[in-house]
PDB file of C-alpha atoms and ligand atoms in Angstrom:
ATOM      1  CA  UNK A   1       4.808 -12.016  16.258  1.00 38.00           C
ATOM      2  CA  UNK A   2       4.123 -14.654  18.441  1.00 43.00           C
ATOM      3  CA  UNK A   3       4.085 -18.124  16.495  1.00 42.00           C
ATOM      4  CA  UNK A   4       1.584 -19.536  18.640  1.00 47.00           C
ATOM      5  CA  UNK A   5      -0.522 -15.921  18.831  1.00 60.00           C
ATOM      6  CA  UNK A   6      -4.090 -17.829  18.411  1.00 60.00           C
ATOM      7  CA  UNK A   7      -2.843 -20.793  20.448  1.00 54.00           C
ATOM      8  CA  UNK A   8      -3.491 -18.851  24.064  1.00 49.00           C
ATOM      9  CA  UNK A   9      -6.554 -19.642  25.572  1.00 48.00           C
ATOM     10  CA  UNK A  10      -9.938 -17.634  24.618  1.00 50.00           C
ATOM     11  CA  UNK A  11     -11.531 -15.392  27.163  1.00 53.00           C
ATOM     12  CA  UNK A  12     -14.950 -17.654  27.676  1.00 61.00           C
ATOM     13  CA  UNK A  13     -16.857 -14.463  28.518  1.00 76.00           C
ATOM     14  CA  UNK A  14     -20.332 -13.002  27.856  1.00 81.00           C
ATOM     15  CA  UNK A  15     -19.595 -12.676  24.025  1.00 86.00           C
ATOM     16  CA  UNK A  16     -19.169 -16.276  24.491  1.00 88.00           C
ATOM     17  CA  UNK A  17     -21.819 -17.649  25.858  1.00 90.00           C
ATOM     18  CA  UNK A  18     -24.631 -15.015  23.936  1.00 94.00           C
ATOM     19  CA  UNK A  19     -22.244 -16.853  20.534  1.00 95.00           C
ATOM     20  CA  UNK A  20     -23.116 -20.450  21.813  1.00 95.00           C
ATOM     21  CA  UNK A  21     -27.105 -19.393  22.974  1.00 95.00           C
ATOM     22  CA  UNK A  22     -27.451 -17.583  19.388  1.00 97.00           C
ATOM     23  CA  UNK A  23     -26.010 -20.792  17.296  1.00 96.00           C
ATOM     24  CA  UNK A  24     -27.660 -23.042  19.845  1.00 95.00           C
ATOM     25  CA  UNK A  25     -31.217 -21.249  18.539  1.00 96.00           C
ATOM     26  CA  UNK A  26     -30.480 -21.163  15.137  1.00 97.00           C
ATOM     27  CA  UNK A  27     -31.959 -23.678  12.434  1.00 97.00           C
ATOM     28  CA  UNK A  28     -30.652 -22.292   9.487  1.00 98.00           C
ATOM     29  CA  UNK A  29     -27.271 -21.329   9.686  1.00 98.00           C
ATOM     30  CA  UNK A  30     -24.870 -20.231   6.722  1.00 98.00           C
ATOM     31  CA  UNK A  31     -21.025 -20.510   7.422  1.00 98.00           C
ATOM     32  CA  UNK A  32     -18.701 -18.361   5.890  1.00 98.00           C
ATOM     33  CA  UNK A  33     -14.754 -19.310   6.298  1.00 98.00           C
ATOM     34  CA  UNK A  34     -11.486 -17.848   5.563  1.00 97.00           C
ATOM     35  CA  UNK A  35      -7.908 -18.373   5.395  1.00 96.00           C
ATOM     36  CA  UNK A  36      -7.960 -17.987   9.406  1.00 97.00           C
ATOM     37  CA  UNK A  37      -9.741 -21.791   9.949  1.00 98.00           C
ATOM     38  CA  UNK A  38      -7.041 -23.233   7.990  1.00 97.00           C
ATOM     39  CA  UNK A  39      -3.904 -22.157   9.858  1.00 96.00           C
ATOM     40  CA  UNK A  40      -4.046 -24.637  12.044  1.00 97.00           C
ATOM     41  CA  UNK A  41      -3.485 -27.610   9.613  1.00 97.00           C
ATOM     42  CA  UNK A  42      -0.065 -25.679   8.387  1.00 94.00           C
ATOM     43  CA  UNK A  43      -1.801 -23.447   5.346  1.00 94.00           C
ATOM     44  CA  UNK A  44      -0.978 -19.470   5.889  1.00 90.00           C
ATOM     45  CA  UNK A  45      -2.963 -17.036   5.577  1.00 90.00           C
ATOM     46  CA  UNK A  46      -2.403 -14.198   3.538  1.00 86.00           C
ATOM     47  CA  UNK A  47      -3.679 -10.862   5.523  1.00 81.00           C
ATOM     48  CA  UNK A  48      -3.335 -12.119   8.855  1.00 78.00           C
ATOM     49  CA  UNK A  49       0.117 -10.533  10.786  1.00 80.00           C
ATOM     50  CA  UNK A  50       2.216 -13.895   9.810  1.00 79.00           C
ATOM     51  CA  UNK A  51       0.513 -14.271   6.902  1.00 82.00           C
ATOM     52  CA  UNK A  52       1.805 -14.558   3.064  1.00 80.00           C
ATOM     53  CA  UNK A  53       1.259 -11.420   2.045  1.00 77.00           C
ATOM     54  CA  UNK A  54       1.903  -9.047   5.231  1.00 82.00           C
ATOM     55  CA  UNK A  55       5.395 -10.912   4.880  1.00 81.00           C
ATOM     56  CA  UNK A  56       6.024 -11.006   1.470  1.00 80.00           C
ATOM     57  CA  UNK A  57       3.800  -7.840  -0.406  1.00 79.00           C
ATOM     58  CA  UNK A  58       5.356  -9.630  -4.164  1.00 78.00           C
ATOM     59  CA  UNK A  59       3.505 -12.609  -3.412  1.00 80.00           C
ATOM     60  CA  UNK A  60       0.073 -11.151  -4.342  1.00 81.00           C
ATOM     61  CA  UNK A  61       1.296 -11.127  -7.364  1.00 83.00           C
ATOM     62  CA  UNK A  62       0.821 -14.115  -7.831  1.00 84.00           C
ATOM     63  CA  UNK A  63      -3.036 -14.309  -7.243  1.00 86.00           C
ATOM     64  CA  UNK A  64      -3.458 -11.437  -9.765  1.00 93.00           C
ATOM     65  CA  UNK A  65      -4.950 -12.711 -13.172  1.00 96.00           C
ATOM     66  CA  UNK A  66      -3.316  -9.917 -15.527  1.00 96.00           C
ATOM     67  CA  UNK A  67       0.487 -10.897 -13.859  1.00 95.00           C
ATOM     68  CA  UNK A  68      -0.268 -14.616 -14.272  1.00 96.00           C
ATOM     69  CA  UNK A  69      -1.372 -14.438 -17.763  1.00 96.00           C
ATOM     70  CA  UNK A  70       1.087 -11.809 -19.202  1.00 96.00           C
ATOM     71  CA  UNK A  71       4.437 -13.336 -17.230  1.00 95.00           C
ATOM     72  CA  UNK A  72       5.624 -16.651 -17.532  1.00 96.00           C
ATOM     73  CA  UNK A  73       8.130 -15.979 -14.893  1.00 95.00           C
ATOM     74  CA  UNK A  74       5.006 -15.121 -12.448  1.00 94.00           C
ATOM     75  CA  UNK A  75       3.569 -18.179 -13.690  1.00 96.00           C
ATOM     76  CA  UNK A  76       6.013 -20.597 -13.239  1.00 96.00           C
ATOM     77  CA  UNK A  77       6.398 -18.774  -9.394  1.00 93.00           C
ATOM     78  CA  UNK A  78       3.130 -19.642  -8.983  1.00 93.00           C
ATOM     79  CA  UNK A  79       3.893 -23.363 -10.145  1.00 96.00           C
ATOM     80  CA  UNK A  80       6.521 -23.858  -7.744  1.00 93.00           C
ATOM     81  CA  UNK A  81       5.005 -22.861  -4.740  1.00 88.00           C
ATOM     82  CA  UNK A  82       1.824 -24.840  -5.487  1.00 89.00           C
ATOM     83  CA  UNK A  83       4.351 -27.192  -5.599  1.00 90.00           C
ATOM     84  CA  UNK A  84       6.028 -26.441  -2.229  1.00 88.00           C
ATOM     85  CA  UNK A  85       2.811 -25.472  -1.156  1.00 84.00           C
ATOM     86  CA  UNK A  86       2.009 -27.093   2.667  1.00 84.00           C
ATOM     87  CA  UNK A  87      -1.985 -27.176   1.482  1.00 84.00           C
ATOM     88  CA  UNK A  88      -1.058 -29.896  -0.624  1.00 83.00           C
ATOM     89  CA  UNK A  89      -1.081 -32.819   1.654  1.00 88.00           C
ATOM     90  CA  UNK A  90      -2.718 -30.593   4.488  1.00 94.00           C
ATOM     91  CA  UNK A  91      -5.732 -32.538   6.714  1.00 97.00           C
ATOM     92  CA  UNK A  92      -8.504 -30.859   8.016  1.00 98.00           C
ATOM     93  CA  UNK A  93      -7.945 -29.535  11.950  1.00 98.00           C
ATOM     94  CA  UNK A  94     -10.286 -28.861  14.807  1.00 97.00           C
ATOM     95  CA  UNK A  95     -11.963 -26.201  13.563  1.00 98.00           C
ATOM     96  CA  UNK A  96     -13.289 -27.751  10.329  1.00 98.00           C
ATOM     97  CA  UNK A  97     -14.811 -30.906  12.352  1.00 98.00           C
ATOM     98  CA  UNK A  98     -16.538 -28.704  14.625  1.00 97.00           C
ATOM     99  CA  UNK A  99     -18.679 -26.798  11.391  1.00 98.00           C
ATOM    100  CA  UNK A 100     -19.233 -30.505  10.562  1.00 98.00           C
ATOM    101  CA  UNK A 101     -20.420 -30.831  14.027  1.00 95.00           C
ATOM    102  CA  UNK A 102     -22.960 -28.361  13.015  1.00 96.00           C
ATOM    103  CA  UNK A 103     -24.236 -30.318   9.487  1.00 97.00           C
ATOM    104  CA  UNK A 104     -24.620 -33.285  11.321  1.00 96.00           C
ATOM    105  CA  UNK A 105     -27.258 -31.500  13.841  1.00 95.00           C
ATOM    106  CA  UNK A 106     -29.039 -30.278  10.743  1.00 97.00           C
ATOM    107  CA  UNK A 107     -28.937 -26.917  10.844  1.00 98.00           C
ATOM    108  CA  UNK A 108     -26.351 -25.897   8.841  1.00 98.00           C
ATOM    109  CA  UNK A 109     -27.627 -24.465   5.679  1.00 98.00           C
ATOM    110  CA  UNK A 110     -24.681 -23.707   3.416  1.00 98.00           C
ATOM    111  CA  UNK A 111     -20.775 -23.632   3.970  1.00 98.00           C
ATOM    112  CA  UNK A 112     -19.710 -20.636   1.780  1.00 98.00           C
ATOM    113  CA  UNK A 113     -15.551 -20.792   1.589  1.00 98.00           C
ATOM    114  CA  UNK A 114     -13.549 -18.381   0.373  1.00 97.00           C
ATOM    115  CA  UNK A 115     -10.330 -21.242   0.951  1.00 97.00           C
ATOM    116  CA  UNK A 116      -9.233 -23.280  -1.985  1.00 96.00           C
ATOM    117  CA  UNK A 117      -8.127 -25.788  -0.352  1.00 96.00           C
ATOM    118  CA  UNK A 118     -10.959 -28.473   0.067  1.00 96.00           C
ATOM    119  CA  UNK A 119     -10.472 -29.268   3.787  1.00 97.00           C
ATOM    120  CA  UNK A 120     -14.563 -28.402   4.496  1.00 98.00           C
ATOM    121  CA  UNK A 121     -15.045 -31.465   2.199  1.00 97.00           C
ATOM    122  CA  UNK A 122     -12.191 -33.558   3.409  1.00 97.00           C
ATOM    123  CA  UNK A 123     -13.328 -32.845   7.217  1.00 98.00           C
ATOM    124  CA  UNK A 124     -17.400 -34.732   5.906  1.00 98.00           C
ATOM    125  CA  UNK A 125     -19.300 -31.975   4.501  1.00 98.00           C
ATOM    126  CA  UNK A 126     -21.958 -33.247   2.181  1.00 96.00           C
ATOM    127  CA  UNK A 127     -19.932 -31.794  -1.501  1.00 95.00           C
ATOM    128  CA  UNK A 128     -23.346 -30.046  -1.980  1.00 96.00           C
ATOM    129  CA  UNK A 129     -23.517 -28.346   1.149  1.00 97.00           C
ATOM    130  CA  UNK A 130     -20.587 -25.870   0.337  1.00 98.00           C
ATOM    131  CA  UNK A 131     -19.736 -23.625  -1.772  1.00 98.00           C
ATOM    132  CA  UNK A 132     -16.100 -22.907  -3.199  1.00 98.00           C
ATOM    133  CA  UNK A 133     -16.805 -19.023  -3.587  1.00 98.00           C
ATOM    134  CA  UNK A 134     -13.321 -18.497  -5.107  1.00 96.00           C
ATOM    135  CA  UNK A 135     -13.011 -21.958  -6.737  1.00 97.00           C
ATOM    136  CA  UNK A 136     -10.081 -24.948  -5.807  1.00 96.00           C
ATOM    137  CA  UNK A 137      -6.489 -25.938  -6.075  1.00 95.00           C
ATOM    138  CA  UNK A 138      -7.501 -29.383  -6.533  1.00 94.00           C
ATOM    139  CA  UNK A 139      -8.337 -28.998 -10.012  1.00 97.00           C
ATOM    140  CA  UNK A 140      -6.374 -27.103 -12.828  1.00 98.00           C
ATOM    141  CA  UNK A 141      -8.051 -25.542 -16.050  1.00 98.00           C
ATOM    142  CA  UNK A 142      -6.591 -24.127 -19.895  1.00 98.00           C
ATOM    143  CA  UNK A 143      -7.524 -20.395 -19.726  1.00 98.00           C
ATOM    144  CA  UNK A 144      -8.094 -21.255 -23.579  1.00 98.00           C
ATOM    145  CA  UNK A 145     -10.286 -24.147 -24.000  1.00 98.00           C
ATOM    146  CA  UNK A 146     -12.374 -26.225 -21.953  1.00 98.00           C
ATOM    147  CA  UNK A 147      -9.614 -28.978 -20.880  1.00 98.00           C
ATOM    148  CA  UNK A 148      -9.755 -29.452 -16.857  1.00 98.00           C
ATOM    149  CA  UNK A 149      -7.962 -32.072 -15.084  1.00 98.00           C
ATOM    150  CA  UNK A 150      -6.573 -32.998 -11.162  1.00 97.00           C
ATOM    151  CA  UNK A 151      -3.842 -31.409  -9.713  1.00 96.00           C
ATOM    152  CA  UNK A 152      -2.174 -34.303  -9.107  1.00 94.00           C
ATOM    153  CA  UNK A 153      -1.582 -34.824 -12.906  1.00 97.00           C
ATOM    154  CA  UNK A 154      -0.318 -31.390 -13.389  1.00 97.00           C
ATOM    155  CA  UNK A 155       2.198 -31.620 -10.700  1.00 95.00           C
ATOM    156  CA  UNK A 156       3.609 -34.603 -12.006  1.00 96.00           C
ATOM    157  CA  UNK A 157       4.684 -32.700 -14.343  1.00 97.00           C
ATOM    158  CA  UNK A 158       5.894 -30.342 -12.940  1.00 97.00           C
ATOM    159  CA  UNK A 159       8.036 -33.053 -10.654  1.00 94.00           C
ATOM    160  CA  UNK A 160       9.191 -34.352 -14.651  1.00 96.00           C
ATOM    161  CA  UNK A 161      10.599 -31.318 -14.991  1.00 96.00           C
ATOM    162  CA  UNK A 162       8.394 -28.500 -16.644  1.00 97.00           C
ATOM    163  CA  UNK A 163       8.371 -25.415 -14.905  1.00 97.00           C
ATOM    164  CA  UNK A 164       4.995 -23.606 -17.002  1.00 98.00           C
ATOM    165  CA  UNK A 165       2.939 -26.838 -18.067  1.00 98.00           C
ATOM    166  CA  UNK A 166       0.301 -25.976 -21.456  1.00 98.00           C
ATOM    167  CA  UNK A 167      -2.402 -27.209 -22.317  1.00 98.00           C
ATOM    168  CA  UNK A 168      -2.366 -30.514 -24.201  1.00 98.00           C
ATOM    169  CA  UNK A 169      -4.942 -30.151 -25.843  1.00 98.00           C
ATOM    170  CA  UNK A 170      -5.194 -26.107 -27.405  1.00 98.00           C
ATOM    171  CA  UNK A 171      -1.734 -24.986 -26.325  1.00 98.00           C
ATOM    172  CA  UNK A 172      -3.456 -22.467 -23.861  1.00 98.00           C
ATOM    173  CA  UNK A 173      -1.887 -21.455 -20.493  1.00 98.00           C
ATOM    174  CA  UNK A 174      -2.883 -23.817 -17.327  1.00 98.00           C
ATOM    175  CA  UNK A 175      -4.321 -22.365 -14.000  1.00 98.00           C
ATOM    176  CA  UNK A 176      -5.183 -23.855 -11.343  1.00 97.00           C
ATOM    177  CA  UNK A 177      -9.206 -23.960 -10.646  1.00 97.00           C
ATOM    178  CA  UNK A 178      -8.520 -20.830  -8.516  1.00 96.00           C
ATOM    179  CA  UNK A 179     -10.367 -17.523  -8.777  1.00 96.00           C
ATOM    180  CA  UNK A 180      -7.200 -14.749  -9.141  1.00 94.00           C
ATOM    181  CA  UNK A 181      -7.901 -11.170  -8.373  1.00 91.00           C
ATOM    182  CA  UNK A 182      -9.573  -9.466 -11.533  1.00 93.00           C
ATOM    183  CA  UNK A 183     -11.005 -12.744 -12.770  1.00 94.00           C
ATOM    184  CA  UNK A 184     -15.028 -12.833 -12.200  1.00 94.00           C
ATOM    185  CA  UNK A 185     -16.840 -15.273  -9.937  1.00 95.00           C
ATOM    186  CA  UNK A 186     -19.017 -18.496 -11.016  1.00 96.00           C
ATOM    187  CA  UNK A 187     -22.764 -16.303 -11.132  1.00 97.00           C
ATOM    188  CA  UNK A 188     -24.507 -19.262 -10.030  1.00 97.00           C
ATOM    189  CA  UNK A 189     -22.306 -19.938  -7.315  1.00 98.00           C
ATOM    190  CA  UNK A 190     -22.328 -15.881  -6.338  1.00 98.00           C
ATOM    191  CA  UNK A 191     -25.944 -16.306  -6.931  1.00 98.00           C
ATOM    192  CA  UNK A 192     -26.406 -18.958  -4.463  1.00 98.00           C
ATOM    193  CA  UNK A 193     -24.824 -17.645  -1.710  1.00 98.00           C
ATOM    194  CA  UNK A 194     -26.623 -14.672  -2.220  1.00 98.00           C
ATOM    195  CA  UNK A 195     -29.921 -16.440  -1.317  1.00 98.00           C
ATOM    196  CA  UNK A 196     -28.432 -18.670   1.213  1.00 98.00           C
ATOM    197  CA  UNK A 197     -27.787 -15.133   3.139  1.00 98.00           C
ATOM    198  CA  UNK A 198     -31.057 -14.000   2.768  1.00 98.00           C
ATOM    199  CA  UNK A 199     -32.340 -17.399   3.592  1.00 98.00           C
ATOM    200  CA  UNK A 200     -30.226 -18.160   6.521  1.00 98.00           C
ATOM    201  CA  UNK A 201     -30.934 -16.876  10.125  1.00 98.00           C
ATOM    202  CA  UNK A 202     -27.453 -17.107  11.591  1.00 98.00           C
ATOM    203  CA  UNK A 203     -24.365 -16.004  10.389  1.00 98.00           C
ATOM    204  CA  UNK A 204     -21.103 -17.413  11.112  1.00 98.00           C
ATOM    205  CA  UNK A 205     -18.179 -15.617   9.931  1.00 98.00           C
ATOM    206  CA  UNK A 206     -14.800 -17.564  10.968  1.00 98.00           C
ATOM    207  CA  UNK A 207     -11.435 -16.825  10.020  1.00 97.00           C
ATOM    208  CA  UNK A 208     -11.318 -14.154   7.624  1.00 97.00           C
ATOM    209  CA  UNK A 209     -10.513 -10.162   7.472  1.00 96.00           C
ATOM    210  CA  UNK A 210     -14.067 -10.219   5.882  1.00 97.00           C
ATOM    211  CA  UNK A 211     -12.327  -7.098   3.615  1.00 93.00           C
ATOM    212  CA  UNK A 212     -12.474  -9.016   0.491  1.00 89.00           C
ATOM    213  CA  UNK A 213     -16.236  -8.380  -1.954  1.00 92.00           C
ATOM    214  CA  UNK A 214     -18.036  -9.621  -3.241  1.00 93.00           C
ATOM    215  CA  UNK A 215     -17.906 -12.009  -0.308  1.00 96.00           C
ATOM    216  CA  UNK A 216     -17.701  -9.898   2.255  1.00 97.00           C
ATOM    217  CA  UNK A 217     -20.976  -8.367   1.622  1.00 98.00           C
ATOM    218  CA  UNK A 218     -22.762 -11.343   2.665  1.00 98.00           C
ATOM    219  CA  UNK A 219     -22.685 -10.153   6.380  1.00 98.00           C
ATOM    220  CA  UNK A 220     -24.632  -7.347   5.682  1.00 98.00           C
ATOM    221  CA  UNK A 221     -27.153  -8.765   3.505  1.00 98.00           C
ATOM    222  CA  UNK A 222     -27.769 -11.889   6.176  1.00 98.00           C
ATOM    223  CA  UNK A 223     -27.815  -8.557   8.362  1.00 98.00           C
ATOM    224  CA  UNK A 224     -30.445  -6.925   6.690  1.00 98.00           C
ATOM    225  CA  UNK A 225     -32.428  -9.867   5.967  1.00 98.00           C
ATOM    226  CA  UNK A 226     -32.796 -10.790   9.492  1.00 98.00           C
ATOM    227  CA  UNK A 227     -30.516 -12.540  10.503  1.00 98.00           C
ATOM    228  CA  UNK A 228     -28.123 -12.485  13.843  1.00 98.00           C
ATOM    229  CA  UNK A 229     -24.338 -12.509  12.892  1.00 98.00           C
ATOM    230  CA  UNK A 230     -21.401 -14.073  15.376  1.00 98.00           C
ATOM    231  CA  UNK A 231     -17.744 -13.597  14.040  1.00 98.00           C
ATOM    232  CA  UNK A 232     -14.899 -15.658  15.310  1.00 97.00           C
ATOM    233  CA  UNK A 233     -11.629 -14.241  14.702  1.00 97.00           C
ATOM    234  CA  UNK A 234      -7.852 -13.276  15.730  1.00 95.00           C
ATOM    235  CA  UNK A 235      -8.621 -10.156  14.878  1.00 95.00           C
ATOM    236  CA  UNK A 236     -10.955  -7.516  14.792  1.00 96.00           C
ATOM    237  CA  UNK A 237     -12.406  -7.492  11.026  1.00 97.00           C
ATOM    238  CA  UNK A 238     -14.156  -5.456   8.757  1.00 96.00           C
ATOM    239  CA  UNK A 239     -17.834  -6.032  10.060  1.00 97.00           C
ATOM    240  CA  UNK A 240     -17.237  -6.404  13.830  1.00 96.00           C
ATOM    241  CA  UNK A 241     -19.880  -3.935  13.625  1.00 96.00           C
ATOM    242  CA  UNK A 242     -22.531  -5.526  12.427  1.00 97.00           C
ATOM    243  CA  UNK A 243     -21.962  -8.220  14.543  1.00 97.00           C
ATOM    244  CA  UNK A 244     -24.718  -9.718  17.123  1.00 97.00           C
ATOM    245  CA  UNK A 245     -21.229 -11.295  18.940  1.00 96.00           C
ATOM    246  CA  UNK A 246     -17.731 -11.317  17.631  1.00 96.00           C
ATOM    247  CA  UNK A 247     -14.989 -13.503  19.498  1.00 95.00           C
ATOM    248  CA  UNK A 248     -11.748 -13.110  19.300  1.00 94.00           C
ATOM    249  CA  UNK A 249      -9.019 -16.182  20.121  1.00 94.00           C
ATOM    250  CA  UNK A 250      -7.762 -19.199  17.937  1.00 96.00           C
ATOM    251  CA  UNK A 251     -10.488 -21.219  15.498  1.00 97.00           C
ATOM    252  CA  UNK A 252      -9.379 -23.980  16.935  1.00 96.00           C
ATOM    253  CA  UNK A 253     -10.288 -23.554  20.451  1.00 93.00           C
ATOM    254  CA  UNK A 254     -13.173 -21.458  20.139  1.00 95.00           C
ATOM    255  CA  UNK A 255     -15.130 -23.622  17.314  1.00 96.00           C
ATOM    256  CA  UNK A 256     -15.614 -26.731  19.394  1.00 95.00           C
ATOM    257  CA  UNK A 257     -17.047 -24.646  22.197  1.00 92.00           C
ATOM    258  CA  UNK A 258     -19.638 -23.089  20.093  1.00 93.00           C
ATOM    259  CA  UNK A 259     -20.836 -25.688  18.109  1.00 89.00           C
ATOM    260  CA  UNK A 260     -20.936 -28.818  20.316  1.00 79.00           C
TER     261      UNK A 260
HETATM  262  P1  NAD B 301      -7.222 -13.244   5.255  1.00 77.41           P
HETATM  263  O1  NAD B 301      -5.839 -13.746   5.041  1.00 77.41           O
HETATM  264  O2  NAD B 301      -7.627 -11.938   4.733  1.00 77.41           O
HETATM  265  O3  NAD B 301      -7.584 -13.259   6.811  1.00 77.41           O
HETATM  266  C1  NAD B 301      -7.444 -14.367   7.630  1.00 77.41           C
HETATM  267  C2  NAD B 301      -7.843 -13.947   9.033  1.00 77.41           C
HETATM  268  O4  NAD B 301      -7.789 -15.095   9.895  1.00 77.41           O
HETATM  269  C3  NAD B 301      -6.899 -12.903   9.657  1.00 77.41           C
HETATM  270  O5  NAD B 301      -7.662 -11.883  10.261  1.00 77.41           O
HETATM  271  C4  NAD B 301      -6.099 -13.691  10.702  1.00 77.41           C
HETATM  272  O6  NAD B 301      -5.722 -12.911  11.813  1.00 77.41           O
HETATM  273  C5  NAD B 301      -7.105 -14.754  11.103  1.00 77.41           C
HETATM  274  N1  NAD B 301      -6.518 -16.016  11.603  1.00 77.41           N
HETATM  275  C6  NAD B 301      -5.534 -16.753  11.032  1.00 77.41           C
HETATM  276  N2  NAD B 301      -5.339 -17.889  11.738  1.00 77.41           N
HETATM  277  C7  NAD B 301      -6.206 -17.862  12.778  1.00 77.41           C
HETATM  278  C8  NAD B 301      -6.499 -18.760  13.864  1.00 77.41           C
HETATM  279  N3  NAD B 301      -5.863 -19.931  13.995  1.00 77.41           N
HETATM  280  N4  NAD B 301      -7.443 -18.396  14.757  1.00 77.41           N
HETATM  281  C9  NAD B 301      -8.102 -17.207  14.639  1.00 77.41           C
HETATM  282  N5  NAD B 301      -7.884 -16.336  13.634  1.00 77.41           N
HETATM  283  C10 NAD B 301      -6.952 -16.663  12.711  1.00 77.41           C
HETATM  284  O7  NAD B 301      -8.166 -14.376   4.725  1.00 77.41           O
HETATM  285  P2  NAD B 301      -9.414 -14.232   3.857  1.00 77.41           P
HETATM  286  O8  NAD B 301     -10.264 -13.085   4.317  1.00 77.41           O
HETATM  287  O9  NAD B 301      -9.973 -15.568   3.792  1.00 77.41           O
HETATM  288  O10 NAD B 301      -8.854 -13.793   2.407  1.00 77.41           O
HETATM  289  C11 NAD B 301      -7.754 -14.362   1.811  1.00 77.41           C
HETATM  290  C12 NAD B 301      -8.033 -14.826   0.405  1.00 77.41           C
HETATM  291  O11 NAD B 301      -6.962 -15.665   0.051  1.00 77.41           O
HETATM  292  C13 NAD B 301      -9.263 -15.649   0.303  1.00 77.41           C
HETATM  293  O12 NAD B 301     -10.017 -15.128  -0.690  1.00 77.41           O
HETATM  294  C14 NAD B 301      -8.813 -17.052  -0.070  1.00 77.41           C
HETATM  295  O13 NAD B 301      -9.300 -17.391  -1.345  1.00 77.41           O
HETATM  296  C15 NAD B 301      -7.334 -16.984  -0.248  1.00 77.41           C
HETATM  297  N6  NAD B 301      -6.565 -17.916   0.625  1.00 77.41           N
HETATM  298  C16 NAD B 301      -6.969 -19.193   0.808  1.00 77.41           C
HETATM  299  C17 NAD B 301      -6.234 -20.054   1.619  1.00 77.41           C
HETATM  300  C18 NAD B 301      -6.716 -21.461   1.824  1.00 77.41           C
HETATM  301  O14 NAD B 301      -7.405 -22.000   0.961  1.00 77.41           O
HETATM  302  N7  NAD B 301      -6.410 -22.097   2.963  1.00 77.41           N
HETATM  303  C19 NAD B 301      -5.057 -19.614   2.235  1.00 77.41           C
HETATM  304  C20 NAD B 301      -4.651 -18.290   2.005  1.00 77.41           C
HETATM  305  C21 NAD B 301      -5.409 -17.447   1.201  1.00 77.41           C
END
């Protein structure tokens, strides 16, 4: 594929412009991002046709709770490419400043992320404003005991040498603050966005395959709860369907456009 696939310019159409009327209208507006808004500042996604997965099927592994707990060779995989991992020093791009954009007219109502990478915040979201649906990589916890600590101080450890860090305080295994495929989500913060769906009257899905639930069934319950929906995406996804107007072109071009 194409490297710079999402970089071509977006058709500015009729989708377009019934996307910028709708979000222009709205006054309560719930955001829902995926992998897709944080390509641009050098993170990959995982379903998308260059992304981690789609490249590498082994590499899920790595996200699934029962291999990370049961294999310390899958764990200390996982280490290393949190390690290598281009999120680490990552800054928020184009796409995140326009949602900001968006917060700082006062109608955005709640940023729900499904990214772990705390670029929403970095970009000037108020912290309370979003929601980290499947957690952060900013902070690492013992699966044992209640211990939680920075990344930072795990991966200087992981610099001194160790290659599967414990716990220091119970022995337990270390994870980061990450929610892994067959672990539950936080209820209050499932809870939350629950209500922020029902409560919101826009919709804006951007950058994700919307295939993965619970999360992705927070289109259709904005849906049936009144609200319009606009998707922005490089591909078509999961709930084009449902969709009031779906656009399809790079986050980073299409964002600014919409929310200006
Ligand atoms: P996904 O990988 O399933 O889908 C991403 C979508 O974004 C794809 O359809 C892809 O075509 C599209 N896309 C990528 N770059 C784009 C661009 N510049 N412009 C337009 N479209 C673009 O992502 P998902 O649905 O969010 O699910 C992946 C899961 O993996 C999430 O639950 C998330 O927790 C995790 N994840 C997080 C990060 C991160 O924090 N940055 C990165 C990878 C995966």
């Amino acid at each position: 594929m194409d490297a710079n696939r999402y970089d071509q310019e977006p058709a500015l159409g009729a989708s377009h412009e019934r996307a910028r009327i709708l979000l222009h209208h709205a006054r309560r507006v719930v955001v829902l991002t995926g992998a897709g808004i944080s390509t641009d500042s050098g993170i990959p996604d995982f379903r998308g046709p260059e992304g981690l997965w789609t490249r590498d099927p082994e590499a899920e592994k790595l996200s699934d709770i029962c291999y990370y707990l049961s294999d310390p060779e899958i764990r200390k995989k996982a280490w290393r490419s949190r390690v290598e991992s281009p999120a680490m020093g990552s800054q928020p791009n184009a796409g995140h400043h326009a949602l900001v954009a968006l917060e700082q007219r006062g109608v955005l109502h709640t940023l729900v992320t499904q990214n772990i990478d705390g670029l929403h915040q970095l970009a000037g979201h108020a912290t309370e404003r979003v929601i980290e649906i499947h957690g952060t990589m900013r902070f690492v916890r013992c699966m044992s005991c209640s211990y939680r600590v920075s990344m930072e101080v795990v991966v200087e450890r992981l610099n001194a040498g160790e290659t599967d860090p414990d716990c220091p305080v119970c022995g337990g295994i270390l994870k980061s603050a990450t929610i892994s495929f067959g672990q539950n989500l936080v209820a209050q913060d499932l809870a939350r966005a629950e209500r922020a769906a029902q409560e919101c009257d826009l919709l804006l899905a951007v950058g994700s395959t919307l295939s993965v639930y619970p999360v992705a069934g927070l289109v259709p319950l904005a849906k049936h709860s009144g609200a319009k929906i606009v998707i922005v995406n490089g591909e078509p996804t999961a709930m084009d369907s449902l969709a009031d107007a779906v656009l399809y072109g790079g986050i980073g071009d299409l964002l600014p456009s919409l929310t200006a």
